[in-house]
Tab-separated table of N, CA and C and ligand atoms in Angstrom:
chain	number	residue	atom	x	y	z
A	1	UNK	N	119.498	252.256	-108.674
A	1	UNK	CA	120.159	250.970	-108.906
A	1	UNK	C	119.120	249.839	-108.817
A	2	UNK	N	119.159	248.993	-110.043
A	2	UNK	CA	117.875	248.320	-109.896
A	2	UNK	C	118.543	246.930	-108.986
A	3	UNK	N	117.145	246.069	-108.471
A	3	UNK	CA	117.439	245.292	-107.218
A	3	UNK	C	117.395	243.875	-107.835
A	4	UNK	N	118.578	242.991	-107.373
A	4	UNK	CA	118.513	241.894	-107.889
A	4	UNK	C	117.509	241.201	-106.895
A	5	UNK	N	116.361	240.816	-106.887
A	5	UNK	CA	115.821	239.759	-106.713
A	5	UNK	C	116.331	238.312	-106.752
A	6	UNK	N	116.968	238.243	-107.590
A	6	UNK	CA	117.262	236.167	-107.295
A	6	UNK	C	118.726	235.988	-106.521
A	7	UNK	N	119.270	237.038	-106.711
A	7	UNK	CA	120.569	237.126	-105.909
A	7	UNK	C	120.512	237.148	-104.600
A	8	UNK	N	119.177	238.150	-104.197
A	8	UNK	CA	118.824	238.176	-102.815
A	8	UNK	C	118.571	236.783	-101.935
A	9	UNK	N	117.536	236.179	-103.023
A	9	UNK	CA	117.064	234.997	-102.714
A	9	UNK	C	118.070	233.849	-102.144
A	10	UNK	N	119.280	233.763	-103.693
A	10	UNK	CA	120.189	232.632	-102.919
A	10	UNK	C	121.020	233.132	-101.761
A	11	UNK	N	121.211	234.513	-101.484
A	11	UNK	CA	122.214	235.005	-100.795
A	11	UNK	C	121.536	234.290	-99.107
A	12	UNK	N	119.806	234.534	-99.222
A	12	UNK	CA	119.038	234.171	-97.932
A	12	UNK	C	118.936	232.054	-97.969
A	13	UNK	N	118.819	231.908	-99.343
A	13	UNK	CA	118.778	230.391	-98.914
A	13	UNK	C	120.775	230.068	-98.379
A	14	UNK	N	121.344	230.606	-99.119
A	14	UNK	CA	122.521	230.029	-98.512
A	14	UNK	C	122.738	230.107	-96.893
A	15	UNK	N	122.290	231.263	-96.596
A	15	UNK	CA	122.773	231.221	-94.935
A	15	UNK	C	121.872	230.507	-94.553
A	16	UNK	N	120.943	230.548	-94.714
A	16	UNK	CA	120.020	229.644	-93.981
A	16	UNK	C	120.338	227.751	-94.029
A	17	UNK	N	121.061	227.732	-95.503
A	17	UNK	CA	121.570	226.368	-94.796
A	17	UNK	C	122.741	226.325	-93.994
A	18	UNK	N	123.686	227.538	-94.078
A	18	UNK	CA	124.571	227.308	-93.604
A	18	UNK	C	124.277	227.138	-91.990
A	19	UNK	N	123.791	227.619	-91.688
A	19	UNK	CA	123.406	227.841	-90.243
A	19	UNK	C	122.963	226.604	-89.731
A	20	UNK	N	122.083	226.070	-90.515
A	20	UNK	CA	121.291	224.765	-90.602
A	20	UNK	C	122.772	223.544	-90.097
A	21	UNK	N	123.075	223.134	-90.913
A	21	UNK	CA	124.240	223.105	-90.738
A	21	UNK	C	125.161	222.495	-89.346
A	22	UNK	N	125.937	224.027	-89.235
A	22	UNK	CA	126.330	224.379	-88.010
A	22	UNK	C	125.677	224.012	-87.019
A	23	UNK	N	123.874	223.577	-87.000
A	23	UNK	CA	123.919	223.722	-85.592
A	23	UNK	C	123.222	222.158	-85.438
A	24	UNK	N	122.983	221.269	-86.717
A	24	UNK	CA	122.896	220.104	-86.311
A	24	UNK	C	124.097	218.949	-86.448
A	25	UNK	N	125.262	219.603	-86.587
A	25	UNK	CA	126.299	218.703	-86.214
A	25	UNK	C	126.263	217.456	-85.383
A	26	UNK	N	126.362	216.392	-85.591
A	26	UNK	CA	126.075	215.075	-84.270
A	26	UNK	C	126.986	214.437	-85.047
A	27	UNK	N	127.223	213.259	-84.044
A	27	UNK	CA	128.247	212.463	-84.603
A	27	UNK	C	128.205	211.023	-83.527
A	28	UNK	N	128.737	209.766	-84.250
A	28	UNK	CA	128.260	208.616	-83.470
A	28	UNK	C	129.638	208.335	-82.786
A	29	UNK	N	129.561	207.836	-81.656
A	29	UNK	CA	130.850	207.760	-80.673
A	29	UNK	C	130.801	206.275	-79.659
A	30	UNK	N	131.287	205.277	-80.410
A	30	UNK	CA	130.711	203.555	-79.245
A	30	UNK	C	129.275	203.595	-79.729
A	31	UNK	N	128.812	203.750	-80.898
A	31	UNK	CA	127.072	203.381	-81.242
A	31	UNK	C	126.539	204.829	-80.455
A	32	UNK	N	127.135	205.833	-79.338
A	32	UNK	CA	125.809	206.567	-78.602
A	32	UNK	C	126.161	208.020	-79.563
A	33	UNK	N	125.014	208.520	-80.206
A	33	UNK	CA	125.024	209.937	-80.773
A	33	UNK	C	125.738	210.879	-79.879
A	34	UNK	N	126.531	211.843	-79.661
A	34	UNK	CA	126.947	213.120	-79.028
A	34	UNK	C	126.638	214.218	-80.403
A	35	UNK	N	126.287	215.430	-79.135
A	35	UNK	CA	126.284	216.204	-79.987
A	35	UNK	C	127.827	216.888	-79.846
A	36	UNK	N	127.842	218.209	-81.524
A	36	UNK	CA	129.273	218.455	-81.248
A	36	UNK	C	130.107	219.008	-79.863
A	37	UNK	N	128.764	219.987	-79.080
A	37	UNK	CA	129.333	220.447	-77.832
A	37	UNK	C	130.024	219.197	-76.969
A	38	UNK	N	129.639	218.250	-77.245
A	38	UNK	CA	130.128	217.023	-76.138
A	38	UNK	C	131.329	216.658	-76.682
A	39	UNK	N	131.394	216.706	-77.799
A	39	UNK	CA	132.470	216.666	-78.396
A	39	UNK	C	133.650	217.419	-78.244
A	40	UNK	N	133.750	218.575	-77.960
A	40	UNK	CA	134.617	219.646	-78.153
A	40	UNK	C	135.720	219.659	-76.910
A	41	UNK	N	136.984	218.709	-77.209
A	41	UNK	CA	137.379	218.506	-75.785
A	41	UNK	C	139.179	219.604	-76.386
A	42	UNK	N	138.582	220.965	-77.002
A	42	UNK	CA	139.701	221.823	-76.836
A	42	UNK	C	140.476	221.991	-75.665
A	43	UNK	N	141.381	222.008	-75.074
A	43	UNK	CA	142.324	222.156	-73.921
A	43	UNK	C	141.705	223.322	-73.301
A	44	UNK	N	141.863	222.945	-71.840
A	44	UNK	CA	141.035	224.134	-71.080
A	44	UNK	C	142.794	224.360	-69.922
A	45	UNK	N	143.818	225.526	-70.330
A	45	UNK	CA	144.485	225.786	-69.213
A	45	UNK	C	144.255	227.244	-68.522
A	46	UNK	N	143.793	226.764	-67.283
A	46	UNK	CA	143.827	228.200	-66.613
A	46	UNK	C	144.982	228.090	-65.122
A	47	UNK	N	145.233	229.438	-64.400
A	47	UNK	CA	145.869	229.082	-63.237
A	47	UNK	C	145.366	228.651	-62.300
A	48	UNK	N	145.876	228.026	-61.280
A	48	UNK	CA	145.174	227.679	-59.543
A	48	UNK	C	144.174	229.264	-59.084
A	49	UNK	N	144.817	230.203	-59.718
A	49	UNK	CA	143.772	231.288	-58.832
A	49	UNK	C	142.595	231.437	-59.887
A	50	UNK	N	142.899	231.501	-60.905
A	50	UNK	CA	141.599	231.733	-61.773
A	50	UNK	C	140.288	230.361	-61.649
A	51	UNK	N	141.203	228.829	-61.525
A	51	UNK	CA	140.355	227.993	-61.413
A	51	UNK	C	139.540	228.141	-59.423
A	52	UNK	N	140.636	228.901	-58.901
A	52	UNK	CA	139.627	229.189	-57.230
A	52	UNK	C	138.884	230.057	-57.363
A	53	UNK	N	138.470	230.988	-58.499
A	53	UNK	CA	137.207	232.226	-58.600
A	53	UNK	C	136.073	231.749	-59.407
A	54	UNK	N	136.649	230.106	-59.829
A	54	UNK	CA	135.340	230.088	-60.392
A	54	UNK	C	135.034	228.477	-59.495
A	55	UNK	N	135.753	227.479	-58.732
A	55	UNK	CA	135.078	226.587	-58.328
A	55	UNK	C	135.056	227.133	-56.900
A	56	UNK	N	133.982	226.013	-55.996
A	56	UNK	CA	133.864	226.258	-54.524
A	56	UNK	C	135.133	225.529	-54.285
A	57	UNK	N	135.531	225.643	-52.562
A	57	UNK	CA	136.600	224.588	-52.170
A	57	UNK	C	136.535	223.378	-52.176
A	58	UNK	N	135.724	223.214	-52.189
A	58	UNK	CA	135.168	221.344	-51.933
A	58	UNK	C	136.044	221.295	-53.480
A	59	UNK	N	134.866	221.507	-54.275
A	59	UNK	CA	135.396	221.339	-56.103
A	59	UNK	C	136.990	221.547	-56.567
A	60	UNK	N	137.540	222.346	-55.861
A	60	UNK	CA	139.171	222.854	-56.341
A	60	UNK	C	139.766	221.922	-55.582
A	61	UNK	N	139.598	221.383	-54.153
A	61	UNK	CA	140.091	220.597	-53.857
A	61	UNK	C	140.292	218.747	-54.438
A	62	UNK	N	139.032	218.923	-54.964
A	62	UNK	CA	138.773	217.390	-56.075
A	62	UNK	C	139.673	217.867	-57.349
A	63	UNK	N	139.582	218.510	-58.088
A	63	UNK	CA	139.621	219.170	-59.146
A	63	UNK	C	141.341	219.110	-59.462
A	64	UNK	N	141.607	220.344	-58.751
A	64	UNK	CA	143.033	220.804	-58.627
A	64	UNK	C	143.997	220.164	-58.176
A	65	UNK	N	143.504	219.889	-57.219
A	65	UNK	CA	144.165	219.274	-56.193
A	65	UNK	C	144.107	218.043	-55.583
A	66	UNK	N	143.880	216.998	-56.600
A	66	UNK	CA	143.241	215.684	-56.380
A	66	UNK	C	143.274	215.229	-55.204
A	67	UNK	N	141.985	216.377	-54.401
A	67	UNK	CA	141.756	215.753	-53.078
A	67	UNK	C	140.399	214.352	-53.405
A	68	UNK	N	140.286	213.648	-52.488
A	68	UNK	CA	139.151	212.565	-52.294
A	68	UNK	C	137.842	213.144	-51.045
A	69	UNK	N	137.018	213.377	-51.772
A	69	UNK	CA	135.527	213.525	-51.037
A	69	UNK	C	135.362	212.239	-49.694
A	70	UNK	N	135.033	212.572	-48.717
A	70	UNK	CA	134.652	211.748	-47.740
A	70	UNK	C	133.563	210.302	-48.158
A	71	UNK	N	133.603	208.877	-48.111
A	71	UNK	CA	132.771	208.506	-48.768
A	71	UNK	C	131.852	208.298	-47.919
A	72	UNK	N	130.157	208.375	-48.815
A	72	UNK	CA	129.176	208.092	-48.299
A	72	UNK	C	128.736	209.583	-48.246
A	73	UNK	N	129.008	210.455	-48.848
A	73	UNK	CA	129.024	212.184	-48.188
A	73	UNK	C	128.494	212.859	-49.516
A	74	UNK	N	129.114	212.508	-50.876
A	74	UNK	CA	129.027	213.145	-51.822
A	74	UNK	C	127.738	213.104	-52.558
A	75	UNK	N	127.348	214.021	-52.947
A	75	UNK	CA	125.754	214.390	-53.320
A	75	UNK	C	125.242	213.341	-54.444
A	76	UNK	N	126.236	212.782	-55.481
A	76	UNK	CA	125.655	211.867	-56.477
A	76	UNK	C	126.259	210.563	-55.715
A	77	UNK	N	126.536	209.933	-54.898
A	77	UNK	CA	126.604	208.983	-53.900
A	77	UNK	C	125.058	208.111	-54.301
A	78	UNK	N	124.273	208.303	-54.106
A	78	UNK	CA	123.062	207.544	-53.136
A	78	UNK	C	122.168	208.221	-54.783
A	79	UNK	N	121.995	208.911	-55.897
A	79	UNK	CA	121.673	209.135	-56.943
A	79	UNK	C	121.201	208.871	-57.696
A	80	UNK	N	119.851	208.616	-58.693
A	80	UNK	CA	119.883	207.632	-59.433
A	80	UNK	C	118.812	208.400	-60.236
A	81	UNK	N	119.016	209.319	-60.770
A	81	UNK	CA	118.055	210.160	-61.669
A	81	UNK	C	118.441	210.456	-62.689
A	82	UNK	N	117.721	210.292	-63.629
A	82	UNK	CA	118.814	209.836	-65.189
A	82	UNK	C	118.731	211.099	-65.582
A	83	UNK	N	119.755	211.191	-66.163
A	83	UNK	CA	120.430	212.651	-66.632
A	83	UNK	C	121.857	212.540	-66.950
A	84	UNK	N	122.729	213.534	-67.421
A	84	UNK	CA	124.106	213.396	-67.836
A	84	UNK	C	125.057	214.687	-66.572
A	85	UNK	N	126.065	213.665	-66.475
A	85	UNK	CA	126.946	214.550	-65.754
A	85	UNK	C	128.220	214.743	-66.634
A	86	UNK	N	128.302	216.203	-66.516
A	86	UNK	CA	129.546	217.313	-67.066
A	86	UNK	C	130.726	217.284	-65.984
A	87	UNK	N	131.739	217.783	-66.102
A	87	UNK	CA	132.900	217.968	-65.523
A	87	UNK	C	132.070	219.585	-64.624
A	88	UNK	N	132.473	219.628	-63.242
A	88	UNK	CA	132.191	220.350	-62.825
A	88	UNK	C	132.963	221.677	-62.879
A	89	UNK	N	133.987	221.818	-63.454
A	89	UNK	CA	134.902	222.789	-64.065
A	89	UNK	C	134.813	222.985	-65.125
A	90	UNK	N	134.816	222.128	-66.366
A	90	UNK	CA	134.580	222.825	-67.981
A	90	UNK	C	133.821	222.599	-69.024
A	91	UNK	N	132.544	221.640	-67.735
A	91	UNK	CA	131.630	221.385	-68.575
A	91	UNK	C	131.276	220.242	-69.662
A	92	UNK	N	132.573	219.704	-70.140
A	92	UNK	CA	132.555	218.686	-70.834
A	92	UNK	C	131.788	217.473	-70.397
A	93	UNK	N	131.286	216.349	-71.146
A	93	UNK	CA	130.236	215.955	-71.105
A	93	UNK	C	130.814	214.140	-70.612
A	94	UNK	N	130.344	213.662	-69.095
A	94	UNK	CA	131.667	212.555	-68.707
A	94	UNK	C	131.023	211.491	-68.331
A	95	UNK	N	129.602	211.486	-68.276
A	95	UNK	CA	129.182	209.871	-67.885
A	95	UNK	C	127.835	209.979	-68.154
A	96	UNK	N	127.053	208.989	-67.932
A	96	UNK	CA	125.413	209.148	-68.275
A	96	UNK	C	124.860	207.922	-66.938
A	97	UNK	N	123.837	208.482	-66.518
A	97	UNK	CA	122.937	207.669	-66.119
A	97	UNK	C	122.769	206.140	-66.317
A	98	UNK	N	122.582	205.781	-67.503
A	98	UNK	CA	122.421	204.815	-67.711
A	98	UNK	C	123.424	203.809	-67.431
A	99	UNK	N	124.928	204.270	-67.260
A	99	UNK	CA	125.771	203.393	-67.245
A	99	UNK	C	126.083	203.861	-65.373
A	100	UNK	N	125.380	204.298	-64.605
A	100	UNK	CA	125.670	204.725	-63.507
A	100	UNK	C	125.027	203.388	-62.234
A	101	UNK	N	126.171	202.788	-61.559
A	101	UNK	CA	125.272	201.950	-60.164
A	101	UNK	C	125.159	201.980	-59.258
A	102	UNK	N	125.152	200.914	-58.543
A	102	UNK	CA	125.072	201.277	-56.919
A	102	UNK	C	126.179	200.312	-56.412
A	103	UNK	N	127.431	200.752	-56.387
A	103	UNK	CA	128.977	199.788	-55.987
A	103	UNK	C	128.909	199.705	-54.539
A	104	UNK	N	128.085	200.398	-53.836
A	104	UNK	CA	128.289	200.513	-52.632
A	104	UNK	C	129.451	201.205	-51.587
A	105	UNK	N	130.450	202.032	-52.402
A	105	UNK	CA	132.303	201.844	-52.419
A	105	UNK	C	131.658	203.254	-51.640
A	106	UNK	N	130.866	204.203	-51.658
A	106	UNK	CA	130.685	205.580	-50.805
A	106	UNK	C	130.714	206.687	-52.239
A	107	UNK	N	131.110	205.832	-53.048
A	107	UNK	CA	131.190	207.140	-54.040
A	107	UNK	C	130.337	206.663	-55.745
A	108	UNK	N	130.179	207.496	-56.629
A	108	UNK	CA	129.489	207.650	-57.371
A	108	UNK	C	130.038	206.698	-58.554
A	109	UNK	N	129.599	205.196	-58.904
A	109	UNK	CA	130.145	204.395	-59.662
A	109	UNK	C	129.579	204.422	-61.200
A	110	UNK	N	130.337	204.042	-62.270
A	110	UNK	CA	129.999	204.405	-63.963
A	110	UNK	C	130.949	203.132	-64.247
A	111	UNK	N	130.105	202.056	-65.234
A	111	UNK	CA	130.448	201.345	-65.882
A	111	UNK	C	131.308	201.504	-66.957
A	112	UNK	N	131.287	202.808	-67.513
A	112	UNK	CA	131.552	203.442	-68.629
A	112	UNK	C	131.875	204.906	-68.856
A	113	UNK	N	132.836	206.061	-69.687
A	113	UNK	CA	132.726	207.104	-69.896
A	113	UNK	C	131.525	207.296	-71.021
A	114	UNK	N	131.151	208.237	-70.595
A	114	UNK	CA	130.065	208.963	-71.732
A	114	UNK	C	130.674	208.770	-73.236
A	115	UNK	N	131.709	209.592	-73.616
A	115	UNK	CA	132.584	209.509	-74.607
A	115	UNK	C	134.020	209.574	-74.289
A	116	UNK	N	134.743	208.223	-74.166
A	116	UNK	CA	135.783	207.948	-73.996
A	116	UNK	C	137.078	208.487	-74.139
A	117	UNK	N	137.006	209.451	-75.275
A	117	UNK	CA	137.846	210.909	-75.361
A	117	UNK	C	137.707	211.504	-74.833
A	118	UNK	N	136.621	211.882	-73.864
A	118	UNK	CA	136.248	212.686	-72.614
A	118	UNK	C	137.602	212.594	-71.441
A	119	UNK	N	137.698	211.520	-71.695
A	119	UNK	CA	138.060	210.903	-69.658
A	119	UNK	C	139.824	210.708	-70.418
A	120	UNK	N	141.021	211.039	-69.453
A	120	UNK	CA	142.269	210.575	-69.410
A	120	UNK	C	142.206	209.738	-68.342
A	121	UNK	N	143.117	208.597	-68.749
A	121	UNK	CA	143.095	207.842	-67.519
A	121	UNK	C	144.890	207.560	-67.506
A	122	UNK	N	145.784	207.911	-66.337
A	122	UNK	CA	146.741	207.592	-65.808
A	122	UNK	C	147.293	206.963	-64.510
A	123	UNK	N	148.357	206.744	-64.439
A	123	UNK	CA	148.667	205.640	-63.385
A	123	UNK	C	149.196	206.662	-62.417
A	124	UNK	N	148.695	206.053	-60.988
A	124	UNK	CA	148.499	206.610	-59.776
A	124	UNK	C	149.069	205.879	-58.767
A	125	UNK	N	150.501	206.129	-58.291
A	125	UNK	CA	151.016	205.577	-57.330
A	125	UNK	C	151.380	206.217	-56.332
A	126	UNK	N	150.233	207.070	-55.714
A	126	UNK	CA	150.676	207.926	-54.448
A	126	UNK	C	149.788	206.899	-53.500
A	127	UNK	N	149.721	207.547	-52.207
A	127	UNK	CA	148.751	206.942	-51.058
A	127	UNK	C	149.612	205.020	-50.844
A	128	UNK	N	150.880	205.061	-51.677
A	128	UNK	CA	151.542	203.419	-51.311
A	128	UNK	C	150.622	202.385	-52.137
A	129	UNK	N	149.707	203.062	-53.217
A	129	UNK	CA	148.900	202.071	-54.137
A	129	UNK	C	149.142	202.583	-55.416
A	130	UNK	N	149.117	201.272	-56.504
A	130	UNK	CA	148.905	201.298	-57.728
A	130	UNK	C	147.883	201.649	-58.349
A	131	UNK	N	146.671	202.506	-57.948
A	131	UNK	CA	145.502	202.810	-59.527
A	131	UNK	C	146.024	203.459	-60.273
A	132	UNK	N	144.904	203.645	-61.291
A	132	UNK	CA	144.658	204.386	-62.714
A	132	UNK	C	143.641	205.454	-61.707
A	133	UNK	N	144.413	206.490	-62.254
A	133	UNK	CA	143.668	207.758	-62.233
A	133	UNK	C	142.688	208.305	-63.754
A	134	UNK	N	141.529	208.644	-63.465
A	134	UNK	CA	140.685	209.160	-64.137
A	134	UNK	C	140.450	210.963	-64.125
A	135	UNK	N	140.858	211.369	-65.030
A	135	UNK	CA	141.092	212.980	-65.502
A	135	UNK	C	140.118	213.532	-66.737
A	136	UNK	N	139.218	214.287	-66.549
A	136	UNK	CA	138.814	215.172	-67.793
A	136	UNK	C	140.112	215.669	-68.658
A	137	UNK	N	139.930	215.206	-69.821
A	137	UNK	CA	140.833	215.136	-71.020
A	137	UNK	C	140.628	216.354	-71.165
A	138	UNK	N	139.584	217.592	-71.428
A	138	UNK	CA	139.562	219.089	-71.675
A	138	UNK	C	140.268	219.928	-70.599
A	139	UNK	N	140.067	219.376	-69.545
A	139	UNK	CA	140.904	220.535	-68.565
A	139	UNK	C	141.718	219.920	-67.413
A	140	UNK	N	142.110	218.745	-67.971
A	140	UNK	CA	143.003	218.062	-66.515
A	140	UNK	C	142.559	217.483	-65.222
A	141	UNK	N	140.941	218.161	-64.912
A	141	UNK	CA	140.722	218.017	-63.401
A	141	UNK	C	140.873	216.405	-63.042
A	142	UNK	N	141.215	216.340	-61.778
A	142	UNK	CA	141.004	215.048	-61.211
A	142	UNK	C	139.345	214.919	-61.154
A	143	UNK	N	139.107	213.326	-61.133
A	143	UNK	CA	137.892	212.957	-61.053
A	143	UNK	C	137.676	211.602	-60.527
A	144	UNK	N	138.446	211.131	-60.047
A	144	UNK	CA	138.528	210.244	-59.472
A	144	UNK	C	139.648	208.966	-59.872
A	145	UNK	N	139.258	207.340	-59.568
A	145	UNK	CA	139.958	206.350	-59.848
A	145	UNK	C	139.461	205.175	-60.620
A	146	UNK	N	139.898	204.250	-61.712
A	146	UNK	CA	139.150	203.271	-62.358
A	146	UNK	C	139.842	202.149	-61.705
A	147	UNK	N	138.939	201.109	-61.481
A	147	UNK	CA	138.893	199.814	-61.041
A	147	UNK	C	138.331	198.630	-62.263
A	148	UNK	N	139.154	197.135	-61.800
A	148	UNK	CA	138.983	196.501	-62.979
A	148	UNK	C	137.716	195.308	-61.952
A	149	UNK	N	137.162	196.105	-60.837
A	149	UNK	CA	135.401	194.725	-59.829
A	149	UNK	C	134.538	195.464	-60.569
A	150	UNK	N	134.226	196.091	-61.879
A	150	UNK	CA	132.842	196.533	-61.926
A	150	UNK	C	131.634	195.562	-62.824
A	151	UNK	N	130.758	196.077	-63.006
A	151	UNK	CA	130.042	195.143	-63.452
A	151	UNK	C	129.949	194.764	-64.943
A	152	UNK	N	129.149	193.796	-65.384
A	152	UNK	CA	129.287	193.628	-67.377
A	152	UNK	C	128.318	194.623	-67.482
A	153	UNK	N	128.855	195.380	-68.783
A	153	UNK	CA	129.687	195.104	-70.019
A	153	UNK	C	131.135	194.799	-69.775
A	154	UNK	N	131.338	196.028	-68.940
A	154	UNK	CA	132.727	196.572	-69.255
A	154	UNK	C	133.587	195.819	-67.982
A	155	UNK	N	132.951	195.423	-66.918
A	155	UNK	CA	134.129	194.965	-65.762
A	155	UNK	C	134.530	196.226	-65.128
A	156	UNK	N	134.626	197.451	-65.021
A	156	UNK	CA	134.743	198.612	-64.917
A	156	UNK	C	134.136	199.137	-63.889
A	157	UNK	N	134.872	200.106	-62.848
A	157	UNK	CA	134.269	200.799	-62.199
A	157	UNK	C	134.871	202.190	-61.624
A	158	UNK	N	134.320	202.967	-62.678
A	158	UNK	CA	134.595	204.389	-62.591
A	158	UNK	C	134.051	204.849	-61.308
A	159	UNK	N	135.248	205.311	-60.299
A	159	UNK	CA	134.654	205.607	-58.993
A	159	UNK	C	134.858	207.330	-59.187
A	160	UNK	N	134.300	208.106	-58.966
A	160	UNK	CA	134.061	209.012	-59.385
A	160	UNK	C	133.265	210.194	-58.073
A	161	UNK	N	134.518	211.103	-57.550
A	161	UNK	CA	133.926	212.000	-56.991
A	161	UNK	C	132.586	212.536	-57.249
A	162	UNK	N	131.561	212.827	-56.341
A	162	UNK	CA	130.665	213.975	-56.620
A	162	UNK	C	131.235	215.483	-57.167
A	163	UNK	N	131.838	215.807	-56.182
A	163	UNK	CA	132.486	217.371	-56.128
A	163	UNK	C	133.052	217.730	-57.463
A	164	UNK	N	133.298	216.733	-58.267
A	164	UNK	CA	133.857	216.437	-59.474
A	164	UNK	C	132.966	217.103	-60.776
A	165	UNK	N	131.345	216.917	-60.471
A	165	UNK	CA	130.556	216.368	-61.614
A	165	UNK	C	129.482	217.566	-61.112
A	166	UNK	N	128.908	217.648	-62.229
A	166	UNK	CA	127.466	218.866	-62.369
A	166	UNK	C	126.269	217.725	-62.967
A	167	UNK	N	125.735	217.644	-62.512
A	167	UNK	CA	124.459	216.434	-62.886
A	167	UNK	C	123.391	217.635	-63.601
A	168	UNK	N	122.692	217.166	-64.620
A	168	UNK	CA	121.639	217.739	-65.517
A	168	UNK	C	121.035	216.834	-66.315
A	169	UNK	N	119.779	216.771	-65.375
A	169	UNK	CA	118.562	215.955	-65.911
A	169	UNK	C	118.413	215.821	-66.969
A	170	UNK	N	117.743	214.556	-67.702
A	170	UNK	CA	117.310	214.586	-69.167
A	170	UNK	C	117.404	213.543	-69.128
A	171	UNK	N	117.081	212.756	-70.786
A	171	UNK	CA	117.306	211.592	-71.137
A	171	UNK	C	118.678	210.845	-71.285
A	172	UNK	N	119.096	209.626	-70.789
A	172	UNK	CA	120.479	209.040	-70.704
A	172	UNK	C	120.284	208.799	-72.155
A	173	UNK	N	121.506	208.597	-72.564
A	173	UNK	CA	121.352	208.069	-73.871
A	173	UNK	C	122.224	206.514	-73.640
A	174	UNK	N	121.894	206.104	-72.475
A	174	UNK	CA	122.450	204.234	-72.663
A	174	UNK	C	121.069	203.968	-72.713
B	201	FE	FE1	136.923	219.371	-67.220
C-alpha cells in the first residue's frame, strides 16, 4: 500500500496546532490576563467526609465549617511575598499579592479578588452582625468576610482566613 506523504504531513501539522491551541488559552479579566486554569470555576461538590480526607482540621474547620482562625495566628497574617493564593481546597485561583496589605485586623487583608468570578460573596447574619460573607465560587468553602474600611482603589477589605488559602510564589500580576 503505497504511503501518502502529504496526508501524513497535514495530519502532524494539524495536531500540532491543535494542541498549540489548547494549551495557550488566556483570557483578560478587570485588564489582569488569567490563564484558563484560573478560570475554570466548574462546581466542586464533595461530602463533609471526603472534604476531611483531604483537608487538615484547622482547614475543614475554615472551609466547611465556617470556623474563624484566631487573629494574629494565621500563617499569611504578617506575609508579604508576592505570589498568588489558591483556595486551599480546590485550588482555584483567589487573590494576588499585589492587591494584598497590612489592615492590621490579625488576619490576611486583599483589596481585591484575583478574578471576581472566583469569590461568592453573601450576607452573613450570624455572631448578632450584619457582614458579607466571602466564599470560593468553585467549591463553596468559607473564606472569610468583606468590609467596606479598605483602602483605594476599591475601599475594600477582603479579610481573609489563612487556613483558607495555599500561597505559591511567583509573579503578582497587579
Ligand atoms: Fe475552593
Amino acid at each position: 500500500m503505497p504511503v501518502n506523504y502529504k496526508s501524513i504531513w497535514m495530519l502532524i501539522l494539524i495536531s500540532v496546532w491543535v494542541s498549540a491551541c489548547g494549551q495557550q488559552a488566556v483570557t483578560k479579566v478587570n485588564n489582569k490576563i488569567v490563564t484558563e486554569a484560573a478560570m475554570d470555576t466548574t462546581e466542586i461538590k464533595k461530602s463533609d467526609d471526603e472534604w476531611r480526607s483531604l483537608l487538615s482540621p484547622v482547614q475543614f474547620n475554615i472551609l466547611r465549617e465556617k470556623g474563624t482562625e484566631r487573629p494574629y495566628t494565621g500563617e499569611y497574617d504578617n506575609f508579604f511575598n508576592e505570589g498568588i493564593y489558591y483556595c486551599a481546597a480546590c485550588g482555584s485561583e483567589l487573590f494576588t499579592s499585589g492587591t494584598k496589605y497590612n489592615s492590621g485586623c490579625g488576619w490576611p487583608a486583599f483589596y481585591e479578588p484575583s478574578v471576581n468570578k472566583n469569590i461568592l460573596e453573601k450576607k452573613d447574619i450570624s455572631h448578632g452582625m450584619v457582614r458579607i460573607e466571602v466564599m470560593c465560587a468553585r467549591c463553596g468553602g468559607h473564606l472569610g468576610h468583606v468590609f467596606n474600611d479598605g483602602p483605594k482603589p476599591t475601599g475594600l477589605r477582603y479579610c481573609i482566613n489563612s487556613g483558607s488559602l495555599r500561597f505559591e510564589p511567583g509573579k503578582s500580576k497587579e
